Short mmCIF file of C-alpha atoms and ligand atoms in Angstrom, two decimals:
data_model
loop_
_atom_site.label_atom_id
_atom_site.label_comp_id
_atom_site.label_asym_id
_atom_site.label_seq_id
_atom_site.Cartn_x
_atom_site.Cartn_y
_atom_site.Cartn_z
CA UNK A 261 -12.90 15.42 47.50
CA UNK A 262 -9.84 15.03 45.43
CA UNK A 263 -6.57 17.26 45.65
CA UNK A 264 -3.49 17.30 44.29
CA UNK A 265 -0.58 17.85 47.08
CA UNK A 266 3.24 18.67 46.20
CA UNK A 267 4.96 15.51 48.02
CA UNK A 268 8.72 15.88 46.31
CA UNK A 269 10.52 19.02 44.60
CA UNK A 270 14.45 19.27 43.06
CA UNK A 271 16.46 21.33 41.11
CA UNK A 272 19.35 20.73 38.66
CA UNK A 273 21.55 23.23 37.59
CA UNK A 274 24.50 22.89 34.99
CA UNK A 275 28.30 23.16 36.34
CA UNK A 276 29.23 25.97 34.09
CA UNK A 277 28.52 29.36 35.62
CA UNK A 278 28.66 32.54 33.29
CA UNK A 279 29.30 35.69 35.36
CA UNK A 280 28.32 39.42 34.02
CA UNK A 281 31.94 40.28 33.70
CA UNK A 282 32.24 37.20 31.55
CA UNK A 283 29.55 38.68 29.43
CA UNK A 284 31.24 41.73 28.96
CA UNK A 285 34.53 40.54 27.72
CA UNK A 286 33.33 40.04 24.53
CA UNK A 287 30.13 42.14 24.63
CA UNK A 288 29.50 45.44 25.07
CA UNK A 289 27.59 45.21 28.53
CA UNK A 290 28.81 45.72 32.24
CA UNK A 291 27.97 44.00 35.27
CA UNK A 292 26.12 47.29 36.53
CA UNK A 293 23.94 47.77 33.57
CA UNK A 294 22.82 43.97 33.71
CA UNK A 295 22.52 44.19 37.54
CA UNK A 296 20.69 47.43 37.33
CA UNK A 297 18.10 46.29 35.42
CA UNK A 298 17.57 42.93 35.90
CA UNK A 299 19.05 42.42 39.02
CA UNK A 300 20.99 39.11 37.20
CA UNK A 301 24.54 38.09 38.79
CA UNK A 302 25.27 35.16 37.12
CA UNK A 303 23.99 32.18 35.17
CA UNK A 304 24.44 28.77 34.57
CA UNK A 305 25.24 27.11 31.15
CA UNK A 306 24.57 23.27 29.61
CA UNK A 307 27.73 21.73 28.63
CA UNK A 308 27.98 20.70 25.11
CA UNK A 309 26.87 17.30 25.84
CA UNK A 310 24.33 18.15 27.99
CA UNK A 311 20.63 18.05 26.37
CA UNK A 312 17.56 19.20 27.72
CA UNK A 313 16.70 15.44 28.73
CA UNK A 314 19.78 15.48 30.85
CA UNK A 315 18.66 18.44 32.88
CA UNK A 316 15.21 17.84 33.43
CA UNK A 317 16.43 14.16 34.18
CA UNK A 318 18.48 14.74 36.92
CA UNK A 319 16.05 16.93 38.60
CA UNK A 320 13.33 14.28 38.40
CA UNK A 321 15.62 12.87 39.89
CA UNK A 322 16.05 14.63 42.63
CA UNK A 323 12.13 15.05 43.07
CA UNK A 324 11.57 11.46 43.17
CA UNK A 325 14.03 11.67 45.96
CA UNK A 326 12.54 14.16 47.74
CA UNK A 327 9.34 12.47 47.52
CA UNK A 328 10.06 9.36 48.45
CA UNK A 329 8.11 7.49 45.87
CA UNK A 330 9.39 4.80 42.82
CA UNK A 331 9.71 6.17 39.61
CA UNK A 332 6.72 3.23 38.59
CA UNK A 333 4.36 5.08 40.35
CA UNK A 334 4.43 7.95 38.34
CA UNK A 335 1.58 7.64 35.74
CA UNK A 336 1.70 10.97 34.45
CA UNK A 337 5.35 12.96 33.17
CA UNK A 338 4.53 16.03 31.62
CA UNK A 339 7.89 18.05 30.54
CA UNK A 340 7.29 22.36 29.98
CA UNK A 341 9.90 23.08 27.78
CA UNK A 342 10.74 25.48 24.74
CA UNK A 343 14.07 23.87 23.77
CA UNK A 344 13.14 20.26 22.90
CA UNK A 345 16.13 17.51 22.25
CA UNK A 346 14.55 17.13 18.87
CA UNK A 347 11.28 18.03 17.18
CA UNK A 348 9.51 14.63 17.73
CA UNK A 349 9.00 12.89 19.60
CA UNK A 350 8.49 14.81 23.08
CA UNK A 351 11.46 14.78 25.46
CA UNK A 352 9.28 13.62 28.04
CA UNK A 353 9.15 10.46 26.49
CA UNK A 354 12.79 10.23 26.67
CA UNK A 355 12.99 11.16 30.43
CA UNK A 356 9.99 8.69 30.74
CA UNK A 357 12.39 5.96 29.57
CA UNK A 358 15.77 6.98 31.07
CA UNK A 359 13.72 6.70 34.46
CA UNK A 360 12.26 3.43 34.16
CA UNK A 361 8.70 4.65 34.83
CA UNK A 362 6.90 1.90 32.36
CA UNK A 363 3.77 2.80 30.85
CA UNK A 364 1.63 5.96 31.70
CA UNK A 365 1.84 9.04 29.76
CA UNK A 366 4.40 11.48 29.13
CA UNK A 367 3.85 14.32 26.64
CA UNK A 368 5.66 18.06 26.21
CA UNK A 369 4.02 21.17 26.81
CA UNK A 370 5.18 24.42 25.12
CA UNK A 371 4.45 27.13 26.79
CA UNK A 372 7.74 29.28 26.55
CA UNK A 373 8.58 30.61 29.72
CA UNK A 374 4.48 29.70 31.37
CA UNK A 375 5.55 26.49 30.68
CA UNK A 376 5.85 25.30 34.31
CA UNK A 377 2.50 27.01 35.48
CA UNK A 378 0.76 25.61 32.60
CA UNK A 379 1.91 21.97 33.01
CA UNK A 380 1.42 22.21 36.87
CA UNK A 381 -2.31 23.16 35.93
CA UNK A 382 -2.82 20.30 33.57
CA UNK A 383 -1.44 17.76 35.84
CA UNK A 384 -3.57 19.27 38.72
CA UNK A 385 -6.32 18.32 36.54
CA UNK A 386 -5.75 15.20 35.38
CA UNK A 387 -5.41 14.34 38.94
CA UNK A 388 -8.39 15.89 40.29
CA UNK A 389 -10.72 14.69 37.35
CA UNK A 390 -8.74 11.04 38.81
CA UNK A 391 -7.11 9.88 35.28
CA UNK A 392 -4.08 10.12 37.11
CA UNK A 393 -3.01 9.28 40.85
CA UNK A 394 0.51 10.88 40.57
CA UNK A 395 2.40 13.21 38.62
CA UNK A 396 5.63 14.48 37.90
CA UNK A 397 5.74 18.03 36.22
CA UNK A 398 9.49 19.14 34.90
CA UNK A 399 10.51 22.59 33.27
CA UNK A 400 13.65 22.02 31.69
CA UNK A 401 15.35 24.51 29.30
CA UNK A 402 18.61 24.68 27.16
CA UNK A 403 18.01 28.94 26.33
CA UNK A 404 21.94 28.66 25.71
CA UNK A 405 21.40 26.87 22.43
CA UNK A 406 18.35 30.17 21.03
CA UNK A 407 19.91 33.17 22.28
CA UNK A 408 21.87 35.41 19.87
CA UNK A 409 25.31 35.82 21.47
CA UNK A 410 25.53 39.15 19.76
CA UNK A 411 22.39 40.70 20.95
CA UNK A 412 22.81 42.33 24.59
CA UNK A 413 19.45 42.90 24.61
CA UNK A 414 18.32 39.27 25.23
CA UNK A 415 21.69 37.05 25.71
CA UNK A 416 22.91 38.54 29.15
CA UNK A 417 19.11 37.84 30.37
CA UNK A 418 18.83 33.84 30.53
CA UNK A 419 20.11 30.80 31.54
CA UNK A 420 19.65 27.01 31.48
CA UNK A 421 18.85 25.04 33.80
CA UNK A 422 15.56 22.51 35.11
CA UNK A 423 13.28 22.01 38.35
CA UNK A 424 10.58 19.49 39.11
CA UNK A 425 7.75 18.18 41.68
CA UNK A 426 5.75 15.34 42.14
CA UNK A 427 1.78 15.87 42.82
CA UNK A 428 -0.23 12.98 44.27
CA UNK A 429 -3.46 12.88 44.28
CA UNK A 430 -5.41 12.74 48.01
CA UNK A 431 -8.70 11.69 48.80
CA UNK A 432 -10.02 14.04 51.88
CA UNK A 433 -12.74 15.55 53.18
CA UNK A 434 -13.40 19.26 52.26
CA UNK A 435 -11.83 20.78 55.26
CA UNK A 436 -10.55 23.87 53.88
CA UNK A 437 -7.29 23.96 55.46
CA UNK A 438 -6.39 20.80 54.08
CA UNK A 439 -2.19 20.59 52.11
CA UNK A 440 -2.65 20.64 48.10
CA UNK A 441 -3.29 22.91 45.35
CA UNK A 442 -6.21 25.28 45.69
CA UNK A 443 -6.14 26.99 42.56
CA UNK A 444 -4.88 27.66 38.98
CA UNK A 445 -5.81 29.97 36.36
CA UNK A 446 -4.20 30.43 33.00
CA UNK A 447 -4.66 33.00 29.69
CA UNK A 448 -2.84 33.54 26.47
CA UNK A 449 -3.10 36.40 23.89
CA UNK A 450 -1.50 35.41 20.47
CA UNK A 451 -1.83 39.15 19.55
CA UNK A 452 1.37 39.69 21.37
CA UNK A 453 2.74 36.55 19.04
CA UNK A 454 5.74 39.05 18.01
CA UNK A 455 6.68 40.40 21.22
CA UNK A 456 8.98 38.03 22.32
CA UNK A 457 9.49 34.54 19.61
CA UNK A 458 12.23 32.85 18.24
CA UNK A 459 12.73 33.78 14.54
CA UNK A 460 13.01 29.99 13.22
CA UNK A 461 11.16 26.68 13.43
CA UNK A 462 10.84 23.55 11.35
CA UNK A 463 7.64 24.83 9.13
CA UNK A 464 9.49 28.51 8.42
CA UNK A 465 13.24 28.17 8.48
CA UNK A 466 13.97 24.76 8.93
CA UNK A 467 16.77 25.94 11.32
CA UNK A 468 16.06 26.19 15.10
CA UNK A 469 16.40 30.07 15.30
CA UNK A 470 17.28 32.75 18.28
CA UNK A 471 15.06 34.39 20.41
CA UNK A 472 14.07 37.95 19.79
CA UNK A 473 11.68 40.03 22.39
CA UNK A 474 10.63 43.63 22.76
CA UNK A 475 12.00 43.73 26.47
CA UNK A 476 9.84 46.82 27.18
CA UNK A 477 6.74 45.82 26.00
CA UNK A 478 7.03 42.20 27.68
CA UNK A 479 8.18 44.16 30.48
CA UNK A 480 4.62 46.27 30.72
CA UNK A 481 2.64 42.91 30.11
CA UNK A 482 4.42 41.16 32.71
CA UNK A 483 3.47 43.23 35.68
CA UNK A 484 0.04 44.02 34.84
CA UNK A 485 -0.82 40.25 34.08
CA UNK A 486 0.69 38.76 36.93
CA UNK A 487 -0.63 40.83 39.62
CA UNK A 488 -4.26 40.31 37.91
CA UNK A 489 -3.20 36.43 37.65
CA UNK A 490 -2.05 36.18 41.40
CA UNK A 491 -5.35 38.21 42.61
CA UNK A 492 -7.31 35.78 40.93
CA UNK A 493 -6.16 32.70 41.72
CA UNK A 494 -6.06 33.94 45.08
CA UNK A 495 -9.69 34.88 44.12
CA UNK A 496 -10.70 31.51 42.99
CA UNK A 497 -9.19 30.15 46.34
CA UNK A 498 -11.14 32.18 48.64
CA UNK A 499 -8.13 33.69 49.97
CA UNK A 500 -6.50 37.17 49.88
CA UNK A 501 -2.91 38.78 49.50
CA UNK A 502 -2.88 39.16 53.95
CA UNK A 503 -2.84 35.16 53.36
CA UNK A 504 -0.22 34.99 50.89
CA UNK A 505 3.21 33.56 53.20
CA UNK A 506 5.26 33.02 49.54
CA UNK A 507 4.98 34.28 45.83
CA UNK A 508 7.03 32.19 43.83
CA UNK A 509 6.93 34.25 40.41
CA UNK A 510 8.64 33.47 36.90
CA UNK A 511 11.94 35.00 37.45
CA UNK A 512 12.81 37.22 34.62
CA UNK A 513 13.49 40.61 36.03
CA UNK A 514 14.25 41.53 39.95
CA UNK A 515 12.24 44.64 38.66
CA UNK A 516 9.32 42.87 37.66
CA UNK A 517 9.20 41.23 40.43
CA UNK A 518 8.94 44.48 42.78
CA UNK A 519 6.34 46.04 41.18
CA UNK A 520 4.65 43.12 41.05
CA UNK A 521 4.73 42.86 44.94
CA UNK A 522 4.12 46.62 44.72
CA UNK A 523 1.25 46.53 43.05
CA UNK A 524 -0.11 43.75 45.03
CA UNK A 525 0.64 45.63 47.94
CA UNK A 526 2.64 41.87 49.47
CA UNK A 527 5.78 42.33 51.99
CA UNK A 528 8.96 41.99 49.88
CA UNK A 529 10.21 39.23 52.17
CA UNK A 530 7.66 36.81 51.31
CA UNK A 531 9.19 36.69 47.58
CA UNK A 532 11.10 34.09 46.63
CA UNK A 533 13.79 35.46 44.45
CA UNK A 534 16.69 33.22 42.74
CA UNK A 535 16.70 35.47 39.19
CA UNK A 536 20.15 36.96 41.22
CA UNK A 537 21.85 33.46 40.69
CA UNK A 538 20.15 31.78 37.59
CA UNK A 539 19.07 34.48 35.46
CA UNK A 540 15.48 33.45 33.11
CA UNK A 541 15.67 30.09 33.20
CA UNK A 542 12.23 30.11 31.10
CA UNK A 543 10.05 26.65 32.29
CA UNK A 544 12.61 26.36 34.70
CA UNK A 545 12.43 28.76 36.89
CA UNK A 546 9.77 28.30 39.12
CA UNK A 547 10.29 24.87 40.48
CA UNK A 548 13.74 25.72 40.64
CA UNK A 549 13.10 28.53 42.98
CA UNK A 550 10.61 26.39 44.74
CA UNK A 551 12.92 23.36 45.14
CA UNK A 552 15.80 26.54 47.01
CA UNK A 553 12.74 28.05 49.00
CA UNK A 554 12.32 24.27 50.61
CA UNK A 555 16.07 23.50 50.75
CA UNK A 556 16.56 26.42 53.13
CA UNK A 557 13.82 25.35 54.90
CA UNK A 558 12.04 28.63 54.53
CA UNK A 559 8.73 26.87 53.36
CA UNK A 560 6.68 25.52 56.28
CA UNK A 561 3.40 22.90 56.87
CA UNK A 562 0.31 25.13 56.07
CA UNK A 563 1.65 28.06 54.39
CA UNK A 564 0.10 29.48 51.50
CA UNK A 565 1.98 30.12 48.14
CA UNK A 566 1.16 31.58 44.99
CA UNK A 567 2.91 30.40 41.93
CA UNK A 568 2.63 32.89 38.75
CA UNK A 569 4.58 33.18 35.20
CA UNK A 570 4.48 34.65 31.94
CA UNK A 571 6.25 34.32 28.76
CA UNK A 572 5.72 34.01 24.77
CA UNK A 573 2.27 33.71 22.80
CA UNK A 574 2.02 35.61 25.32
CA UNK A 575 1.27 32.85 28.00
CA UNK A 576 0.54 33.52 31.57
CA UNK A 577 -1.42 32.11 34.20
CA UNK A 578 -0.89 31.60 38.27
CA UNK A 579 -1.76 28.82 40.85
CA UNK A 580 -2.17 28.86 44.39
CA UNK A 581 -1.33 25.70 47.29
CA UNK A 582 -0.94 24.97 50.87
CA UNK A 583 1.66 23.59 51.71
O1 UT7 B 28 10.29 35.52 30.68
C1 UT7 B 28 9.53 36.58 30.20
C2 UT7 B 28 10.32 37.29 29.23
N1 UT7 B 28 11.23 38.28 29.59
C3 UT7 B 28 11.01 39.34 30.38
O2 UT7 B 28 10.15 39.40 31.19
C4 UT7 B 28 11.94 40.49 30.17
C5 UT7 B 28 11.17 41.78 30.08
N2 UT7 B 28 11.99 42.97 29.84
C6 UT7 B 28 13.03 43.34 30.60
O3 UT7 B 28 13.39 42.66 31.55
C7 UT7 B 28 13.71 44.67 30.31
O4 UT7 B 28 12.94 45.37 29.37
C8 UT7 B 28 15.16 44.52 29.79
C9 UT7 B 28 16.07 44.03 30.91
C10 UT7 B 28 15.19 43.56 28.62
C11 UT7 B 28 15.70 45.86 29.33
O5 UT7 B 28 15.59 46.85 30.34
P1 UT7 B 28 15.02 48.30 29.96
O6 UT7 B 28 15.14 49.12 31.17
O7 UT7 B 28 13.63 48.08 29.39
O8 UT7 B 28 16.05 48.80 28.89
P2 UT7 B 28 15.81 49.18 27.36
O9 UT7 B 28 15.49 47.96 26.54
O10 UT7 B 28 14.85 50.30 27.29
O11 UT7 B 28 17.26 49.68 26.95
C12 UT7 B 28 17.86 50.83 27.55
C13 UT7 B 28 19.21 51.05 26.93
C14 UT7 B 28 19.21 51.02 25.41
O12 UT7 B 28 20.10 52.01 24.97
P3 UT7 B 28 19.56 53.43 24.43
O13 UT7 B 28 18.66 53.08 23.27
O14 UT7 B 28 18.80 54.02 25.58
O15 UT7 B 28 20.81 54.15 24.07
C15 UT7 B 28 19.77 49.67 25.05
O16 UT7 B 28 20.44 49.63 23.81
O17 UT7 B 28 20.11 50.01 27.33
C16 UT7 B 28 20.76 49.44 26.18
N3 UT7 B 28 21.03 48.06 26.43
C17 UT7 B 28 22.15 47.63 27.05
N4 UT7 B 28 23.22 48.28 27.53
C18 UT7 B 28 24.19 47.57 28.10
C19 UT7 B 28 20.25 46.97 26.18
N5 UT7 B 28 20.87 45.86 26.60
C20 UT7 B 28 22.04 46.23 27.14
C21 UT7 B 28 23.08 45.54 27.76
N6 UT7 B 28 24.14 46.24 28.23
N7 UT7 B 28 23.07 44.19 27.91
#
C-alpha cells in the first residue's frame, strides 16, 4: 500500500513586522479591540519588491532543506495561493524554475484561504494513485497587496507570508500505525460566494480588487464546518478526538479556534496557535504553523495531527497524518 509521508516542512516570513499600535496610528482601531477579538499581535508585511514567488520560494526552500532531498526529485509543485504574481501563467511555474526542479508539473490552486488543505489533498492523491513519487505543496500569499487599508474590518486581520512540505510517496505494508497521511476530506458551497471575495478580477474590473467579507457570518461557518471537517477526517481515519496529539487549524481568529476545540471537546494545549504572531496569512498559514510546531520540537514520531481550514467560495476541508 501506498502513502504519502511529510519528510521536510519550512516557513518564510517577510522582515517587515506591522504591530496593532501601528495599525492604529492611522486607523481608528486599538491594540485591545484587535487583540480582543482576534487574538492578533502583530503581522508581517512583503516588501515592495517582494512577490508572492519570492515567499513561497524561500520556504521551498527551506523544506527542501528540511527534507533532505534535491530539488530534481520533486515531480510534482503545486502552489495554494490567492494573490498570484500575475494572472498567467501559474506562479508555481515560476518557483518551478527559480528552483531548478526540471520537468514535472507545477500548477496553482486557488482556494483562498483552503488553499493549503486543498493542495495537500491533491498532492496526497496524485501520490497515492502513483503519478507522482514526491511532492512539494506551498501556500504563499501577498494579502498586503487586496486588503483595503481603510477598512478596519478586514485590514488589521491578515498578513503575508508562505509555508511548505514535501510528501513522498512510501510503499508499506498496511500496518496501521505506519508515518503518512491517513486522511483528507474537502467541501465547498458557492452559495456563500459573497461572504467573503475580493470585489475585482480580470473578467469584471480588470483591476485586481480588495477583499471584502461579512466577518460574522464567516465567523459562524467557520466553527461549525471545521469541527464537522476534523470529526470526519478523523472519521475516515478510524480514529477519534482522544487520538488527536495536534490540531493545526487555518489561523484566522484565536476565537475560532476555541470554540472549535470547544466544540470538539480537544485539550486546548494540543492546538497549535501562531494567529498571535502572523495574523491570517490565508494559504499560508497552516504549513507555517506546522513548520513552528516542528521547530520547537513539539511534534514527535507517531503523533497524530489533524490539519483543517476554511476560507472563500466558501472552501473548507481537513486532513489527518501520523507523524
Ligand atoms: O480565513 C477565513 C476568513 N476569515 C475569518 O475567519 C474571519 C471571521 N470573522 C472574524 O474573525 C470576526 O467576525 C471579526 C474579527 C472580523 C470581527 O469580530 P466581531 O466580534 O464579529 O465584530 P463585529 O464585526 O460584529 O464588529 C463589532 C464592532 C462594530 O461596531 P458596532 O457596529 O458594534 O458599533 C465594528 O464596526 O466592532 C467594530 N469594528 C472595529 N472596531 C475597532 C470592526 N473592526 C474594528 C476594528 N477596530 N478594527
Amino acid at each position: 500500500m501506498i502513502l504519502s509521508r511529510i519528510i521536510g516542512c519550512g516557513g518564510y516570513l517577510p522582515q517587515k513586522v506591522l504591530t496593532n499600535d501601528d495599525l492604529s496610528k492611522n486607523l481608528d482601531t486599538s491594540h485591545d479591540w484587535i487583540v480582543g477579538r482576534s487574538g492578533i499581535n502583530q503581522r508581517h508585511i512583503a516588501a515592495d519588491d517582494e512577490l508572492t514567488s519570492d515567499l513561497g520560494l524561500a520556504a521551498a526552500r527551506n523544506a527542501i532543506k528540511d527534507s533532505g532531498i534535491s530539488p530534481q526529485e520533486i515531480d510534482l509543485l503545486i502552489l495554494a495561493t490567492s494573490t498570484p504574481d500575475n494572472t498567467f501563467p501559474a506562479t508555481a511555474t515560476k518557483i518551478q524554475s527559480k528552483l531548478g526542479m526540471g520537468c514535472g508539473l507545477a500548477f496553482d490552486v486557488q482556494a483562498v484561504c483552503a488553499g493549503f488543505i486543498c493542495a495537500f489533498s491533491i498532492a496526497n492523491n496524485f501520490i497515492k494513485s502513483g503519478q507522482a513519487k514526491t511532492a512539494l505543496v506551498i501556500g504563499a500569499e501577498t494579502y498586503s497587496r487586496i486588503l483595503d487599508w481603510k477598512d478596519r474590518g478586514t485590514c488589521v486581520l491578515f498578513g503575508d507570508g508562505a509555508g511548505a512540505v514535501i510528501l513522498r510517496s512510501e510503499e508499506g505494508n498496511d500496518n496501521k500505525d505506519r508515518a503518512g497521511i491517513l486522511s483528507t476530506c474537502m467541501y465547498s458551497n458557492g452559495d456563500y460566494y459573497k461572504a467573503l471575495y475580493v470585489d475585482g478580477g480580470v473578467s469584471t474590473t480588470q483591476t485586481a480588487g480588495y477583499l471584502r467579507m461579512e466577518g460574522r457570518e464567516v465567523f459562524k461557518h467557520a466553527v461549525e464546518k471545521l469541527t464537522s471537517a476534523a470529526n470526519e477526517a478523523l472519521n475516515l481515519a478510524s480514529l477519534n478526538i482522544e487520538n488527536v496529539d495536534w490540531l493545526i487549524p487555518h489561523q484566522a481568529n484565536l476565537r475560532i479556534i476555541d470554540a472549535i476545540a470547544k466544540k470538539l471537546e480537544l485539550d486546548k494545549k494540543k492546538l497549535i496557535i501562531t494567529v498571535d504572531q502572523h495574523a491570517n496569512t490565508s494559504s499560508a498559514s497552516i504549513p507555517l504553523a506546522l513548520s513552528a510546531a516542528i521547530k520547537d520540537g513539539r511534534i514527535n514520531a507517531g503523533d497524530i495531527i489533524v490539519l483543517e481550514a476554511i476560507g472563500g467560495g466558501l472552501v473548507w476541508g481537513a486532513g489527518v497524518a501520523r507523524w
